[in-house]
Coordinates of C-alpha atoms and ligand atoms in Angstrom, one line a residue:
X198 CA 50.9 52.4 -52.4
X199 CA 53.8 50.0 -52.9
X200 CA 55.1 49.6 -56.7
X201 CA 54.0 45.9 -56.9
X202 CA 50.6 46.8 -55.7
X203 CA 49.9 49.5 -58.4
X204 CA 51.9 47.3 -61.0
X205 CA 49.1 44.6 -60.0
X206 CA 46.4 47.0 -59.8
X207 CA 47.3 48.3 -63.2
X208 CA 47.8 44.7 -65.0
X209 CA 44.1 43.8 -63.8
X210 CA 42.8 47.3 -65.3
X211 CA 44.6 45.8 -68.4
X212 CA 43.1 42.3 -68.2
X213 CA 39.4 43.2 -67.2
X214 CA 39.7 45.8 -70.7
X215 CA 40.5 42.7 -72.8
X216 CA 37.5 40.8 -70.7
X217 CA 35.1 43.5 -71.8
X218 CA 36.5 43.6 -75.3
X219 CA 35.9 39.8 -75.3
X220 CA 32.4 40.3 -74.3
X221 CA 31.6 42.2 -76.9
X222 CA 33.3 39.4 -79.3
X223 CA 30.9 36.5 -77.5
X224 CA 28.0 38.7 -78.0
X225 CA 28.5 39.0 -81.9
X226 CA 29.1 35.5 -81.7
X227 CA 26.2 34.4 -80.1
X228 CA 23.7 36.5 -82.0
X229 CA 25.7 35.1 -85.3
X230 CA 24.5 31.2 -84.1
X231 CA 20.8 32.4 -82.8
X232 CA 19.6 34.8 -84.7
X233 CA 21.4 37.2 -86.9
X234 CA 19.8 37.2 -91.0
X235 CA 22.0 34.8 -92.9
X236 CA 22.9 37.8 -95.2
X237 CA 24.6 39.9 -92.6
X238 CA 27.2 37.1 -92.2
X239 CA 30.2 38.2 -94.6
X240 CA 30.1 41.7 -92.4
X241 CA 29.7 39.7 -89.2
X242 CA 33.0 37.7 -89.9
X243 CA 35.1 41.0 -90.6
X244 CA 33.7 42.6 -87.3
X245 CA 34.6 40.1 -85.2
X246 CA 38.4 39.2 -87.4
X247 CA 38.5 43.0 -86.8
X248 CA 38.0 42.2 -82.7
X249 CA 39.8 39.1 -82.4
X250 CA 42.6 40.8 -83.5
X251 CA 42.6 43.8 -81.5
X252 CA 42.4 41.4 -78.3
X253 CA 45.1 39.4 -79.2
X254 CA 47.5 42.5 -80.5
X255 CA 46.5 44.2 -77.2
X256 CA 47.1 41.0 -75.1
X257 CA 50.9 40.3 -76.9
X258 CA 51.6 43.7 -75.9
X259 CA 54.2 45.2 -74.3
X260 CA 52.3 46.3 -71.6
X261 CA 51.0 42.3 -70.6
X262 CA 54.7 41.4 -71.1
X263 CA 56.5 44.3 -68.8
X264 CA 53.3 43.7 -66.0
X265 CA 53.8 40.0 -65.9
X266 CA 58.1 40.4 -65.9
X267 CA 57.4 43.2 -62.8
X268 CA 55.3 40.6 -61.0
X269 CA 57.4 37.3 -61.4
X270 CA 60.6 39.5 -60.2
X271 CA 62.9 37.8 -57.4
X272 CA 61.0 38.8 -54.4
X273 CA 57.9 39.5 -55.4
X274 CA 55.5 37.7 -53.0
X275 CA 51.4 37.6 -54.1
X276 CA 48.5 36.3 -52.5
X277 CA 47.5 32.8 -54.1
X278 CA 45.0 34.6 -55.8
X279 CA 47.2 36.5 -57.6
X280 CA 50.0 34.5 -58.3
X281 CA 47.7 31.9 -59.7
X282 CA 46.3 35.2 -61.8
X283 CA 49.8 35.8 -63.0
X284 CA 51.2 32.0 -63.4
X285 CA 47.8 31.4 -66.0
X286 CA 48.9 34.4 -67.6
X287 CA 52.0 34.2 -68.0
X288 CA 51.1 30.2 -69.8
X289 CA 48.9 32.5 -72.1
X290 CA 50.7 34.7 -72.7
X291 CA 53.6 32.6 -73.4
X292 CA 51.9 30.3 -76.1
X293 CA 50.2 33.2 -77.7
X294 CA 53.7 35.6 -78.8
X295 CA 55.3 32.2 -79.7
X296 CA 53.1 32.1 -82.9
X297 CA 54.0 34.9 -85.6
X298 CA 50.9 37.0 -86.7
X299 CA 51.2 36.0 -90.1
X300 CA 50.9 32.0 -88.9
X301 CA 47.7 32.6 -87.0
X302 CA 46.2 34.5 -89.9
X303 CA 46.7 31.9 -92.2
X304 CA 45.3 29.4 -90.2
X305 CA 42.4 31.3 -90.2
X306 CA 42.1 31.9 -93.9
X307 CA 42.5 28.7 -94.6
X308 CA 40.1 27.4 -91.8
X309 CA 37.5 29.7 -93.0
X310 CA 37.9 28.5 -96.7
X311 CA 38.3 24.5 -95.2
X312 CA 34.8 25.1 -93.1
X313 CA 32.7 25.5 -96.4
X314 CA 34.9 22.9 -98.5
X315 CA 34.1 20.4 -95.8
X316 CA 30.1 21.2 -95.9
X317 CA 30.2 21.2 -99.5
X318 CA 32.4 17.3 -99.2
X319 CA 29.9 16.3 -96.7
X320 CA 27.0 17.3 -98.6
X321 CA 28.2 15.6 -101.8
X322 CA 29.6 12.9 -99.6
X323 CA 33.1 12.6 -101.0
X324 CA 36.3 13.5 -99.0
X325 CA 38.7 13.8 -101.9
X326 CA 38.0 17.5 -102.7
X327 CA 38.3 18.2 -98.8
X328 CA 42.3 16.5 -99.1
X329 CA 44.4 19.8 -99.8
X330 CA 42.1 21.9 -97.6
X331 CA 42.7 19.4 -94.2
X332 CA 46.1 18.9 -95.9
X333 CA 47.3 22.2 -95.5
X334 CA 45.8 22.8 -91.7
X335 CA 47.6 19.6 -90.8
X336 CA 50.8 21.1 -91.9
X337 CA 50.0 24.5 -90.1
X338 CA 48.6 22.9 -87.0
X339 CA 52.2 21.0 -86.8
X340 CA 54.3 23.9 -87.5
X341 CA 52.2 25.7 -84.2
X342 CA 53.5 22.6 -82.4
X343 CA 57.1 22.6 -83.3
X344 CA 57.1 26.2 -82.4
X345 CA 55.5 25.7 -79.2
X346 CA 57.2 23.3 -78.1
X347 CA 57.3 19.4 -77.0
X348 CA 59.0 16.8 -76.2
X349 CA 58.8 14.4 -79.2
X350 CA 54.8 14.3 -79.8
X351 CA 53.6 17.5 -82.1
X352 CA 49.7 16.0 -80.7
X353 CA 51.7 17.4 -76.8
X354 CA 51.4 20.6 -78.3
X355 CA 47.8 20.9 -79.4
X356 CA 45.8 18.6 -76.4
X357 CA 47.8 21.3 -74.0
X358 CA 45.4 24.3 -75.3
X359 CA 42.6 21.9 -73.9
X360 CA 44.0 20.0 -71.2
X361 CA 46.8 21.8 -69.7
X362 CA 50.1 19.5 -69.0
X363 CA 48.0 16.4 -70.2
X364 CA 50.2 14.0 -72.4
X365 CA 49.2 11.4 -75.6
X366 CA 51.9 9.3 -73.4
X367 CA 49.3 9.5 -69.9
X368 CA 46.5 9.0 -72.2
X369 CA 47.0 6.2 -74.5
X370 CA 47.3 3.8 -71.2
X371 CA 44.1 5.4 -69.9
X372 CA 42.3 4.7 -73.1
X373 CA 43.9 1.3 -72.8
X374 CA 42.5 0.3 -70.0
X375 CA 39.0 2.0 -70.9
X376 CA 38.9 0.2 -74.1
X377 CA 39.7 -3.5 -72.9
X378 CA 36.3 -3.0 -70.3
X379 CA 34.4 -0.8 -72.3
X380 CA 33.9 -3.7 -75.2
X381 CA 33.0 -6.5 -74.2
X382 CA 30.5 -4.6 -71.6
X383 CA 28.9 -3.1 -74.7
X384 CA 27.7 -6.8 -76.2
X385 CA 26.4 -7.4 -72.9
X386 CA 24.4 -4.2 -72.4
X387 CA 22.8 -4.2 -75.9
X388 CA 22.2 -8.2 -74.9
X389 CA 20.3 -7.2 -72.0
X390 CA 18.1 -4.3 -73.7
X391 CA 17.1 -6.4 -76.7
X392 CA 14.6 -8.3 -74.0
X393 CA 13.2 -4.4 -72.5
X394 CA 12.9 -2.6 -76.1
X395 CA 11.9 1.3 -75.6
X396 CA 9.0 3.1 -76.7
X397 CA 8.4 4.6 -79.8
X398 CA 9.0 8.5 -78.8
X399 CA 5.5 10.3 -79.9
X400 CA 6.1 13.6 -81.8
X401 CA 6.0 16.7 -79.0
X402 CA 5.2 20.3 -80.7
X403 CA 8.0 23.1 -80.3
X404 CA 6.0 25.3 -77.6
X405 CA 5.9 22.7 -75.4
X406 CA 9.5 21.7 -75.4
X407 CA 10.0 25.1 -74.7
X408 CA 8.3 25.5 -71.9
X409 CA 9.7 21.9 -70.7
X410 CA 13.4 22.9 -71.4
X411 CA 12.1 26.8 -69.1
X412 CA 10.5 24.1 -66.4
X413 CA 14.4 22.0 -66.3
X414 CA 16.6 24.8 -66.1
X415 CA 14.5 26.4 -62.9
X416 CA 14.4 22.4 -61.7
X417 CA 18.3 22.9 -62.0
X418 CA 18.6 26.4 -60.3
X419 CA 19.7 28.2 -63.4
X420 CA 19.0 31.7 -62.2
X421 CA 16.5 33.0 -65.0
X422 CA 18.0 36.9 -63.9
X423 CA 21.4 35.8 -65.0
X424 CA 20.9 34.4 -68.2
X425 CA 17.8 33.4 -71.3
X426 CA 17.5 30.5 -73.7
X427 CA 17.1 30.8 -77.3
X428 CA 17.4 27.9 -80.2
X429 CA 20.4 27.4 -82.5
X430 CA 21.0 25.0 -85.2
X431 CA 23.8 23.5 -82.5
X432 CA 23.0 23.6 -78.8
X433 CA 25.9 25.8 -77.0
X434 CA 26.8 27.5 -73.8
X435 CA 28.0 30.9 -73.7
X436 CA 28.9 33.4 -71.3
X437 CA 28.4 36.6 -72.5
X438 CA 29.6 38.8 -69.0
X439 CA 28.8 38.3 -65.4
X440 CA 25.6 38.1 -64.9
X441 CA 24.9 37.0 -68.5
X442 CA 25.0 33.4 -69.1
X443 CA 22.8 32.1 -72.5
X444 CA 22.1 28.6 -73.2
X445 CA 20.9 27.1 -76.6
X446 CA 18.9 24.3 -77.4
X447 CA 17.6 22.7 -80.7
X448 CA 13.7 21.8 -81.1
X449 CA 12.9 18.5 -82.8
X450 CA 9.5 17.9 -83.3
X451 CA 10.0 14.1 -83.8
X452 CA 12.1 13.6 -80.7
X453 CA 11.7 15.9 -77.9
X454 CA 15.0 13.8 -75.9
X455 CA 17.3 16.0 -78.3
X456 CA 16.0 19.2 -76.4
X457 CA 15.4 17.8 -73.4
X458 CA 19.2 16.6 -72.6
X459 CA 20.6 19.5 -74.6
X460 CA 19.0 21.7 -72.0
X461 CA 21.2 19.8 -69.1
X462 CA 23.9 19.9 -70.8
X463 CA 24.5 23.2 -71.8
X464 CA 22.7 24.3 -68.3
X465 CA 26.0 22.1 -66.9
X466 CA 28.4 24.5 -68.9
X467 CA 26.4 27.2 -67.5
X468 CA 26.1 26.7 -64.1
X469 CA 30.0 26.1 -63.8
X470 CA 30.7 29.3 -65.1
X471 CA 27.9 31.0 -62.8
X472 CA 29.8 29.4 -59.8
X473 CA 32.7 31.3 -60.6
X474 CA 33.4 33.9 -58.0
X475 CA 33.0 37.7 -58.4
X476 CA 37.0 37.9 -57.3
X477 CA 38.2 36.1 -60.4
X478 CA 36.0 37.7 -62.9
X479 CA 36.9 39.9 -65.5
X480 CA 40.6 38.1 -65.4
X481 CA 41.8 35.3 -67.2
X482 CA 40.9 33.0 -63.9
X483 CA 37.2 33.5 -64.3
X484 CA 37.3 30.6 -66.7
X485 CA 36.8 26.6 -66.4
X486 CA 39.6 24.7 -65.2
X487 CA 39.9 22.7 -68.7
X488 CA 38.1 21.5 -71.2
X489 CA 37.2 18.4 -69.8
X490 CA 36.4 19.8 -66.2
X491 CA 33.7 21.7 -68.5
X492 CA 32.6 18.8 -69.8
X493 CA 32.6 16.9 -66.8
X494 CA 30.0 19.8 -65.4
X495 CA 27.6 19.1 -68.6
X496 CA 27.7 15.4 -68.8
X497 CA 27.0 15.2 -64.9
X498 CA 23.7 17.2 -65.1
X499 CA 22.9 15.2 -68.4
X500 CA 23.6 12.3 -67.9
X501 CA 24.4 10.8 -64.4
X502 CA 21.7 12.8 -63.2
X503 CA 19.5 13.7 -66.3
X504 CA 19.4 9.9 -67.5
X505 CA 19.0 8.5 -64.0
X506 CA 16.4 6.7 -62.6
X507 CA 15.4 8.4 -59.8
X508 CA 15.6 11.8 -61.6
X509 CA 13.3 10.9 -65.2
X510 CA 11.1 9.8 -61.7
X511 CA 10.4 12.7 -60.6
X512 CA 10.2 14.5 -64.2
X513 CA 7.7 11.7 -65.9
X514 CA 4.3 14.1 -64.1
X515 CA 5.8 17.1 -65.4
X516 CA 7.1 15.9 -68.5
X517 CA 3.5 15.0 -69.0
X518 CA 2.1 18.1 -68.2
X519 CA 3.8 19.7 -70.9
X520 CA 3.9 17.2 -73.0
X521 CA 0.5 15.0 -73.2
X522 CA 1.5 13.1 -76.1
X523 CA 3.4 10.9 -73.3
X524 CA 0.6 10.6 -70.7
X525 CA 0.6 6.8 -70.7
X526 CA 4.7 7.0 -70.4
X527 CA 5.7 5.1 -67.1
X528 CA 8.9 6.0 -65.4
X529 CA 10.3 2.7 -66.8
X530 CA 9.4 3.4 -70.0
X531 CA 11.3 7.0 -69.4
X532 CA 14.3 5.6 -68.3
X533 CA 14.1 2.9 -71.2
X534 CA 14.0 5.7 -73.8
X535 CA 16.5 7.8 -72.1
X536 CA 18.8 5.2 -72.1
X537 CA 19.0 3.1 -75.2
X538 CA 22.5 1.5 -75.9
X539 CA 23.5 0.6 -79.6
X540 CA 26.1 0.5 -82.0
X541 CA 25.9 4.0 -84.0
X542 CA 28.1 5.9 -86.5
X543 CA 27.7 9.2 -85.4
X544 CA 29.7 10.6 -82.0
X545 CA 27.0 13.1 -81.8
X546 CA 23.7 10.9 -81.5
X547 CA 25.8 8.0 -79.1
X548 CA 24.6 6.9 -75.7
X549 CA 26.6 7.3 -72.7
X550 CA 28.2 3.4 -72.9
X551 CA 29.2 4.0 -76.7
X552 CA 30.1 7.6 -76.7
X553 CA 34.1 7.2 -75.7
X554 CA 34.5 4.3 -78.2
X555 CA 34.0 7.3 -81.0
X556 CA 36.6 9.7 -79.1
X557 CA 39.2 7.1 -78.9
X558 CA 38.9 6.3 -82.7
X559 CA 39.9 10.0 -83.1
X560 CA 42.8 10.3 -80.9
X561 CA 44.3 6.9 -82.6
X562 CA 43.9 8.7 -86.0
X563 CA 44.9 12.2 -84.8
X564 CA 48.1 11.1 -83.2
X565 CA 49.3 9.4 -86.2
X566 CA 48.6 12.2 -88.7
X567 CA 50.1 14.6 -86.1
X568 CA 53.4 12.4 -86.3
X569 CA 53.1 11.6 -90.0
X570 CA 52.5 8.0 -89.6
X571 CA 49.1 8.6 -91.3
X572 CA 48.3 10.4 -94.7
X573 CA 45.4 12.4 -95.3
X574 CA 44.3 10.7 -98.2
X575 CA 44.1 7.1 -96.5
X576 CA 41.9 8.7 -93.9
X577 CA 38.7 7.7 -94.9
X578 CA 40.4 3.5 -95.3
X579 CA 41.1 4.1 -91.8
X580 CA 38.7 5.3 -90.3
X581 CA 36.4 2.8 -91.4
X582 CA 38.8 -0.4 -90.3
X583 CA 38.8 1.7 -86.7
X584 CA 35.3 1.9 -86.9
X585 CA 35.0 -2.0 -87.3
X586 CA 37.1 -2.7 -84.4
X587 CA 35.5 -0.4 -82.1
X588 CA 32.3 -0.2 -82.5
X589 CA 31.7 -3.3 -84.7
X590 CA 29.9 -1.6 -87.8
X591 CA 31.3 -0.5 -90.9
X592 CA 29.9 3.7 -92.4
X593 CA 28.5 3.5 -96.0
X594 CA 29.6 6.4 -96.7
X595 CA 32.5 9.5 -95.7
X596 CA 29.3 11.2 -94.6
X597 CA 28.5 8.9 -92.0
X598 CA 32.8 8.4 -91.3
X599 CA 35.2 10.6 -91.6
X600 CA 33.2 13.9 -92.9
X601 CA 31.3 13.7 -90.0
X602 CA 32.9 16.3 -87.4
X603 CA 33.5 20.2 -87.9
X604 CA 36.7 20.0 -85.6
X605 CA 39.0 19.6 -88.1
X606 CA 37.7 21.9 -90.3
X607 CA 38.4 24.3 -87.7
X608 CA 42.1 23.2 -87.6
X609 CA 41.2 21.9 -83.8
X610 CA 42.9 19.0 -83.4
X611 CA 43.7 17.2 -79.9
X612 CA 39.9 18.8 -78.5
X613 CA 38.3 15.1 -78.8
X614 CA 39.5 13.2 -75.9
X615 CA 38.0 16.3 -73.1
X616 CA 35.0 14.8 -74.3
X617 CA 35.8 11.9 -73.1
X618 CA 37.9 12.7 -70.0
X619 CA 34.5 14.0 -69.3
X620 CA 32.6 11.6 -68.8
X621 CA 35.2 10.4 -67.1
X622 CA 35.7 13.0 -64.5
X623 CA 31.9 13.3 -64.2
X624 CA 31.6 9.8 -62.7
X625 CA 34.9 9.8 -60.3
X626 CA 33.5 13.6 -59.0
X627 CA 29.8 11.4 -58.8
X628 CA 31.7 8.9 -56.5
X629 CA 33.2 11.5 -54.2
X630 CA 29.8 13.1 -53.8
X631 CA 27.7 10.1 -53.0
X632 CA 30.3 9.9 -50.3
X633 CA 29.4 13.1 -48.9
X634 CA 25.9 12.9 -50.1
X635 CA 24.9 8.9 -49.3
X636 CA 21.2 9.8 -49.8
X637 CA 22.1 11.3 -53.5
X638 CA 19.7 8.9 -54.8
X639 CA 16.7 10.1 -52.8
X640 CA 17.4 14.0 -53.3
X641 CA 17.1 13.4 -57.5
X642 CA 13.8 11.2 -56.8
X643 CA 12.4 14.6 -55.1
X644 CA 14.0 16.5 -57.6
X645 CA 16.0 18.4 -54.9
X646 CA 19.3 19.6 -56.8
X647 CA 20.7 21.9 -54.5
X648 CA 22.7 20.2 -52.2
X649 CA 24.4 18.1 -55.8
X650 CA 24.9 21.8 -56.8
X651 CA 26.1 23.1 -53.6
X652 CA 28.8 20.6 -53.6
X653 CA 30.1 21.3 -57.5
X654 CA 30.2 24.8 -56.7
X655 CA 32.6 24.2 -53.7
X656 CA 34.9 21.7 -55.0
X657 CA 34.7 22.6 -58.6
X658 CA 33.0 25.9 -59.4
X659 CA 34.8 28.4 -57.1
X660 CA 38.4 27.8 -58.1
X661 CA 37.6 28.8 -61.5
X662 CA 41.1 28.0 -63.6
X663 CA 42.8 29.1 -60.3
X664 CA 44.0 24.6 -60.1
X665 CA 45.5 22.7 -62.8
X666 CA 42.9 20.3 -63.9
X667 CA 44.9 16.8 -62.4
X668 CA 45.3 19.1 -59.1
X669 CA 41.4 20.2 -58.9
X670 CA 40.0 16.3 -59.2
X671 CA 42.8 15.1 -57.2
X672 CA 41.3 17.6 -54.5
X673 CA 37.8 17.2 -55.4
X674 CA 38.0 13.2 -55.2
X675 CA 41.1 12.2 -53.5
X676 CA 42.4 10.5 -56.2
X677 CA 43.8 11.2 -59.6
X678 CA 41.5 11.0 -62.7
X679 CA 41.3 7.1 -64.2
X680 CA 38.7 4.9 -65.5
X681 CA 37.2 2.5 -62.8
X682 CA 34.6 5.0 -61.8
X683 CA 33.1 5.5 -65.1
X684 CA 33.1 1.6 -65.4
X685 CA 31.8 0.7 -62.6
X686 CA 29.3 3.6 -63.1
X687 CA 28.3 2.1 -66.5
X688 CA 28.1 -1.8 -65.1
X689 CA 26.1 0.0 -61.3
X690 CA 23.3 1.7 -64.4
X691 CA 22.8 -0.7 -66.9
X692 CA 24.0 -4.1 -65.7
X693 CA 22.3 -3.8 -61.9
X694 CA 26.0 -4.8 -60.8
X695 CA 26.6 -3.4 -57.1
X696 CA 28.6 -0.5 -57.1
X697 CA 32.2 -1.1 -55.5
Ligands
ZN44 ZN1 29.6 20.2 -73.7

């Protein structure tokens, strides 16, 4: 054996150790969100500080640094496989013994004193006490990016661990363009609804949603052997090991459409990871390409197919088997309900139209506190005048603005625009599968998934993080990621305009 071949051999022994070490960290984790008694959680956070730590130490070690120097020697030639597997890495790597130990422990104190500070803010719906907590991660967050590294924009620094080699600079044009559409086509669309209104949405009991949410993720080819569903007080996605791929969901009796699309979207996140070949697991390639490629996977199972005609079609008879509250339900009045466009305050509960209007309010505000052009305290002021000019209403309260959203409390700033780059990427990928698919339409009315599926895995699934995110949708759709697709999308669904 050749001393690059055992150096290899020996570096994936390394990285499939800190995989299995991992596993063990997603399982506490996901028992911690599902079911774990709330008094084991102080014992719960040390265990897995105590495991976070040993993965990173053992990942910053010398051993990763001297395997990946061996392999990126002059002359070294690897398959693409592996020098994609070493390349990744390396970018890992890289980032994570830039940061001194002391820096990321502090973020994580002080994130894990900001998480209840913010709760207890929200609750008693004032953001002054939660100042010198996000004051202080703000300052820690932009000391990671001057140490990391960019090129004039700290906000570089941070979207990177999310987007890889995406820019504020290529987004803000993006946004742009997005923006100027996206307004004016929101008047119309609520204009048009006010004349079709939807249902009122009968209360459906747990069991039943249950089974329902069982019925979609067979309908979707989620391979029962490889994975389980449980509740959680937020829906997630987590992949536990091969072979082990859990999905969340939460029950409302009230509205059963909170489940129901919960259960395609984190089925999305699921099935992405599932299509990840057996070659790349266990290495730091057997992961989605970014955050918004993730996404992408979700809000394409949720929503262009999950919300579209031809799909609620075919589930209206057994959505009514399961659920005979909604027996005199017609597909229209499915599609209606599913579909509802209106001015909200809350990211979380906004249709597919609205939905990037609240992502771009947080990038504008983001950016500017990232490069100091925006104090903390004036937050909640402007906020509320973004709010105004977005999405034309005005929050009552900092529970209803700014409080709203955990992210910061975690310190994760520059993870809001992969949401929208998702939806994004889920409509150009839509576009370059009708083309291979023309009768895409017809396969959701007979609630035939596979071939949709089938085509994901190929041009998204099996490349795992192997492509750089612009790379894998210039691939996938032949042309790089912008905005016309999701408009044109938007104005094809709830305008009846012909698609271009
Ligand atoms: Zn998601």
């Amino acid at each position: 054996m050749t001393t690059i071949t055992a150096t290899l051999q020996q570096f994936k022994q390394h990285l499939a150790d800190l995989a299995r070490l991992s596993q063990a960290a997603a399982l506490l984790n996901w028992d911690l969100e599902t079911g774990m008694p709330r008094k084991g959680a102080a014992a719960r956070a040390e265990a897995l500080g105590l495991l976070s730590g040993e993965i990173f130490t053992r990942f910053v070690s010398p051993q990763t640094a001297e395997a990946l120097a061996a392999l990126t020697a002059p002359g070294v030639t690897l398959d693409a496989t592996d020098a994609a597997l070493v390349r990744v890495t390396r970018r890992d790597y890289d980032k994570s013994q830039a940061i001194p130990p002391a820096l990321v422990r502090e973020i994580a104190t002080v994130a894990g004193q900001a998480q209840p500070a913010w709760e207890q803010a929200r609750h008693d719906n004032t953001f002054a006490p939660f100042v010198p907590y996000l004051t202080r991660l703000l300052a820690l967050k932009c000391e990671v990016a001057d140490i990391v590294g960019h090129r004039g924009n700290r906000y570089d620094a941070l979207l990177d661990d999310y987007e890889p080699g995406l820019t504020a600079a290529a987004l803000i044009p993006l946004i742009a363009d997005l923006r100027r559409e996206l307004v004016p086509l929101v008047d119309a669309i609520i204009d048009r609804q006010q004349s079709q209104p939807a249902p009122a949405v009968p209360a459906v009991p747990v069991e039943a949603q249950r089974a329902l949410a069982l019925a979609l993720l067979d309908l979707l080819h989620f391979d029962s052997d490889a994975g389980r569903l449980d509740a959680s007080a937020h829906p997630f996605s987590i992949t536990i090991a091969p072979g082990d791929h859990r999905v969340t969901t939460r029950f409302d009796v009230a509205d059963f459409r909170s489940s129901f699309f919960s259960v395609l979207h984190e089925c999305g996140h699921a099935l992405y990871e599932l299509g990840i070949p057996a070659a790349l697991q266990l290495t730091p390639l057997a992961d989605g390409a970014s955050m918004a490629i993730h996404e992408s996977q979700s809000r394409f199972w949720e929503n262009v197919v999950g919300r579209s005609r031809p799909f609620l079609a075919f589930v209206l008879p057994l959505l009514q088997r399961h659920c005979p509250a909604l027996a005199a339900w017609s597909a229209d009045d499915l599609f209606r309900s599913a579909n509802s466009v209106r001015r909200s305050l809350i990211r979380t509960e906004a249709d597919e139209v609205t939905y990037n209007l609240h992502v771009m309010l947080r990038f504008e505000l983001e950016n500017e506190l990232l490069g100091g052009r925006l104090a903390v305290t004036d937050l909640p002021a402007a906020w509320n005048d973004r709010c105004r000019a977005l999405l034309g209403c005005t929050p009552a309260s900092d529970r209803e603005g700014v409080l709203q959203d955990v992210h910061w409390a975690h310190g994760s700033f520059g993870y809001f625009p992969s949401y929208m780059l998702g939806n994004l990427y889920a409509a150009q990928l839509t576009d370059a599968l009708r083309r291979d698919l023309p009768d895409f339409d017809t396969l959701l009315a007979r609630g035939d998934t596979q071939a949709p599926l089938a085509w994901l895995r190929d041009r998204v699934h099996r490349h795992g993080r192997m492509l750089e995110p612009h790379e894998l949708m210039l691939r996938a759709t032949g042309s790089a990621p912008d905005s016309r697709h999701f408009l044109a999308y938007l104005r094809s669904k709830f305008l009846g305009d012909a698609r271009s």
